[in-house]
């Protein structure tokens, strides 16, 4: 069954502790934390202190998505702050293998992200080293954007390689995901989906979560 990871980017930033408790109450599976530095993406959200603060409010897994330049400098600190997963964009890093190794050395699950404007090739050399392949179906930087279905081609490619090589990585689809497109995400090989606005802006967030746990 697909796991649903609501993104706190769409939550009330003035009540973030409450937001992660709601995520659990709604029956979701993972908390998706979007870290943005204003350099790799044209937006700024939060950093290690927020992850450290939220760690005390939930026992659910914290899935930290780093949209930052030179992530290798910070992955260790996000692990120490309490992240269960740390993913980053390889083209923003000058030491992809070092960053992946650092995350693993902390006993945390590691992953790489393919942004909407990036080719699948940027992650291909590392597929044997990751626990998660994150495929963006919007251009990183903002919540509430429209789902780019053509990006699913990259998820399908990741799924084919995973089957052919016997890799075990999760495939997470991130951006514009909702009950209306969950079926195509599943068909493309998704094991986890991120859902920000389709959950936090829903009439009935618990029902929206349930509709995506297919
Ligand atoms: C965008 C983030 C996504 C975003 C998803 O840069 O990585 O996780 O918050 O939000 P929705 O589901 O509203 O597109
Ligand atoms: Zn994200």
Coordinates of C-alpha atoms and ligand atoms in Angstrom, one line a residue:
X1 CA 0.0 0.0 0.0
X2 CA 1.3 3.5 -0.8
X3 CA 2.5 5.5 2.2
X4 CA 1.4 9.2 2.4
X5 CA 3.8 11.8 3.6
X6 CA 2.0 15.2 4.1
X7 CA 4.4 18.1 3.5
X8 CA 4.5 20.7 6.4
X9 CA 5.3 23.3 3.8
X10 CA 1.5 23.6 3.4
X11 CA 0.9 23.8 7.2
X12 CA 0.4 26.8 9.4
X13 CA 4.0 27.9 10.2
X14 CA 2.8 29.5 13.4
X15 CA 1.6 26.1 14.7
X16 CA 4.0 23.5 13.3
X17 CA 4.1 21.2 16.4
X18 CA 0.3 21.0 16.1
X19 CA 0.6 20.3 12.4
X20 CA 2.8 17.2 12.8
X21 CA 0.3 15.9 15.5
X22 CA -2.5 16.4 13.0
X23 CA -0.6 14.5 10.4
X24 CA -0.6 11.5 12.8
X25 CA -4.3 12.1 13.7
X26 CA -5.2 12.0 10.0
X27 CA -3.7 8.5 9.7
X28 CA -0.8 9.6 7.4
X29 CA 2.5 7.6 7.5
X30 CA 5.4 10.0 7.3
X31 CA 6.1 13.7 7.9
X32 CA 7.7 15.4 4.9
X33 CA 9.9 18.4 5.8
X34 CA 10.8 20.7 3.0
X35 CA 14.1 22.6 3.7
X36 CA 14.8 25.5 1.3
X37 CA 17.8 27.8 1.4
X38 CA 16.8 30.6 -1.0
X39 CA 19.8 29.6 -3.2
X40 CA 19.1 26.2 -4.8
X41 CA 15.4 27.3 -4.9
X42 CA 13.9 30.8 -4.8
X43 CA 12.3 30.3 -1.4
X44 CA 13.4 29.9 2.2
X45 CA 11.6 27.7 4.8
X46 CA 13.5 26.3 7.9
X47 CA 16.6 24.3 8.9
X48 CA 18.0 22.0 11.6
X49 CA 16.4 23.8 14.6
X50 CA 12.9 23.2 13.2
X51 CA 13.6 19.5 12.6
X52 CA 15.0 19.2 16.2
X53 CA 11.9 21.0 17.6
X54 CA 9.4 18.8 15.6
X55 CA 11.2 15.6 16.7
X56 CA 9.7 16.1 20.2
X57 CA 6.1 16.3 18.8
X58 CA 5.8 13.1 16.9
X59 CA 7.1 9.5 16.8
X60 CA 6.4 9.3 13.0
X61 CA 9.3 9.3 10.6
X62 CA 10.6 12.7 9.6
X63 CA 11.4 12.7 5.8
X64 CA 13.7 15.7 5.3
X65 CA 13.9 16.9 1.7
X66 CA 16.9 19.3 1.3
X67 CA 16.5 21.8 -1.4
X68 CA 19.8 23.5 -0.5
X69 CA 23.2 24.2 -2.1
X70 CA 26.1 22.1 -0.8
X71 CA 23.9 19.7 1.2
X72 CA 27.0 17.6 2.1
X73 CA 27.8 20.4 4.6
X74 CA 24.6 19.9 6.5
X75 CA 23.3 16.3 6.1
X76 CA 25.0 15.2 9.4
X77 CA 23.4 18.0 11.4
X78 CA 19.9 17.0 10.0
X79 CA 20.5 13.4 11.1
X80 CA 21.6 14.6 14.5
X81 CA 18.4 16.8 14.7
X82 CA 16.3 13.7 14.4
X83 CA 15.7 13.0 10.6
X84 CA 14.8 9.5 9.7
X85 CA 15.3 10.1 6.0
X86 CA 17.5 12.8 4.3
X87 CA 17.2 13.4 0.6
X88 CA 19.0 16.0 -1.5
X89 CA 19.4 17.2 -5.1
X90 CA 22.7 15.7 -6.6
X91 CA 23.4 18.6 -8.9
X92 CA 23.5 20.9 -5.9
X93 CA 26.2 18.9 -4.2
X94 CA 30.0 18.7 -4.7
X95 CA 30.3 15.4 -2.9
X96 CA 27.3 13.2 -3.6
X97 CA 28.9 9.9 -2.4
X98 CA 30.3 11.6 0.7
X99 CA 26.9 13.0 1.6
X100 CA 25.2 9.6 1.1
X101 CA 27.9 7.9 3.2
X102 CA 27.6 10.5 6.0
X103 CA 23.8 10.0 6.2
X104 CA 24.2 6.2 6.3
X105 CA 27.0 6.5 9.0
X106 CA 24.4 8.1 11.2
X107 CA 22.0 5.2 10.7
X108 CA 19.6 7.4 8.7
X109 CA 18.0 6.5 5.4
X110 CA 19.4 8.4 2.4
X111 CA 18.0 9.4 -0.9
X112 CA 18.5 11.5 -4.1
X113 CA 16.0 13.8 -5.8
X114 CA 15.4 14.4 -9.5
X115 CA 13.9 17.9 -9.9
X116 CA 11.3 18.5 -12.6
X117 CA 13.9 20.2 -14.9
X118 CA 16.6 17.5 -14.4
X119 CA 17.2 14.3 -16.3
X120 CA 17.0 10.9 -14.7
X121 CA 20.7 10.4 -15.6
X122 CA 21.9 12.6 -12.6
X123 CA 20.9 9.9 -10.1
X124 CA 21.7 6.8 -12.3
X125 CA 25.3 6.3 -10.9
X126 CA 24.1 6.2 -7.3
X127 CA 21.1 3.9 -7.5
X128 CA 22.9 1.1 -5.7
X129 CA 23.6 3.4 -2.8
X130 CA 20.2 4.9 -1.9
X131 CA 17.2 4.0 0.2
X132 CA 14.9 6.5 -1.6
X133 CA 14.5 7.8 -5.1
X134 CA 12.5 11.0 -5.0
X135 CA 10.9 12.1 -8.3
X136 CA 9.6 15.7 -8.4
X137 CA 6.4 16.2 -10.3
X138 CA 6.7 20.0 -9.8
X139 CA 9.7 22.3 -10.0
X140 CA 11.1 22.5 -6.4
X141 CA 10.5 25.6 -4.4
X142 CA 6.8 25.9 -3.7
X143 CA 3.7 24.0 -2.7
X144 CA 0.3 24.2 -4.5
X145 CA 1.7 23.8 -8.0
X146 CA 0.1 21.7 -10.8
X147 CA 1.1 18.0 -11.2
X148 CA 3.5 17.5 -14.1
X149 CA 2.5 14.0 -15.3
X150 CA 5.4 13.8 -17.8
X151 CA 7.8 13.6 -14.9
X152 CA 6.4 10.2 -14.1
X153 CA 8.5 8.8 -16.9
X154 CA 11.5 9.2 -14.6
X155 CA 9.7 7.2 -11.9
X156 CA 8.9 4.4 -14.3
X157 CA 12.6 4.3 -15.3
X158 CA 13.6 4.1 -11.7
X159 CA 11.1 1.3 -11.1
X160 CA 12.3 -0.7 -14.1
X161 CA 16.0 -0.4 -12.9
X162 CA 14.9 -1.3 -9.3
X163 CA 13.2 -4.5 -10.6
X164 CA 15.9 -5.4 -13.1
X165 CA 18.8 -5.0 -10.5
X166 CA 16.9 -6.1 -7.4
X167 CA 17.4 -2.7 -5.7
X168 CA 15.2 -2.0 -2.7
X169 CA 14.9 1.8 -2.7
X170 CA 11.5 3.5 -2.1
X171 CA 10.2 5.6 -4.9
X172 CA 8.6 8.8 -3.6
X173 CA 6.6 11.1 -5.9
X174 CA 6.6 14.8 -4.7
X175 CA 4.6 17.7 -6.1
X176 CA 0.9 18.2 -6.9
X177 CA -0.1 14.7 -5.8
X178 CA -3.8 14.3 -4.9
X179 CA -6.4 11.6 -4.9
X180 CA -7.1 12.5 -8.6
X181 CA -3.6 11.4 -9.7
X182 CA -2.7 8.8 -7.1
X183 CA -3.5 5.9 -9.5
X184 CA -1.0 7.0 -12.1
X185 CA 1.6 7.6 -9.4
X186 CA 1.1 4.0 -8.2
X187 CA 1.2 2.7 -11.8
X188 CA 4.6 4.5 -12.2
X189 CA 6.0 2.6 -9.2
X190 CA 5.5 5.0 -6.3
X191 CA 5.8 3.4 -2.8
X192 CA 5.4 6.8 -1.0
X193 CA 3.7 10.0 -2.1
X194 CA 4.2 13.5 -0.7
X195 CA 1.0 15.5 -0.5
X196 CA 1.0 19.1 0.9
X197 CA -1.9 21.2 -0.4
X198 CA -4.1 18.2 -1.3
X199 CA -4.1 17.2 2.4
X200 CA -3.7 20.5 4.3
X201 CA -6.2 22.4 2.1
X202 CA -8.7 19.5 2.0
X203 CA -12.3 19.7 3.4
X204 CA -11.5 16.4 5.1
X205 CA -7.7 15.8 5.3
X206 CA -8.1 12.3 6.8
X207 CA -10.3 11.3 3.9
X208 CA -7.7 12.7 1.5
X209 CA -5.0 10.7 3.1
X210 CA -7.0 7.5 3.0
X211 CA -7.9 8.1 -0.6
X212 CA -4.2 8.0 -1.5
X213 CA -3.3 4.9 0.7
X214 CA -4.1 2.6 -2.2
Ligands
LIG1 C1 8.2 21.5 -3.3 C2 8.3 20.5 -2.2 C3 7.1 19.7 -2.1 C4 5.8 20.4 -1.9 C5 4.6 19.5 -2.1 O1 9.5 22.1 -3.5 O2 9.4 19.7 -2.3 O3 7.2 18.7 -1.1 O4 5.7 20.9 -0.6 O5 3.4 20.3 -1.9 P1 2.1 20.1 -2.9 O6 1.7 18.7 -2.6 O7 1.1 21.1 -2.5 O8 2.6 20.2 -4.3
LIG2 ZN1 9.4 18.0 -0.9

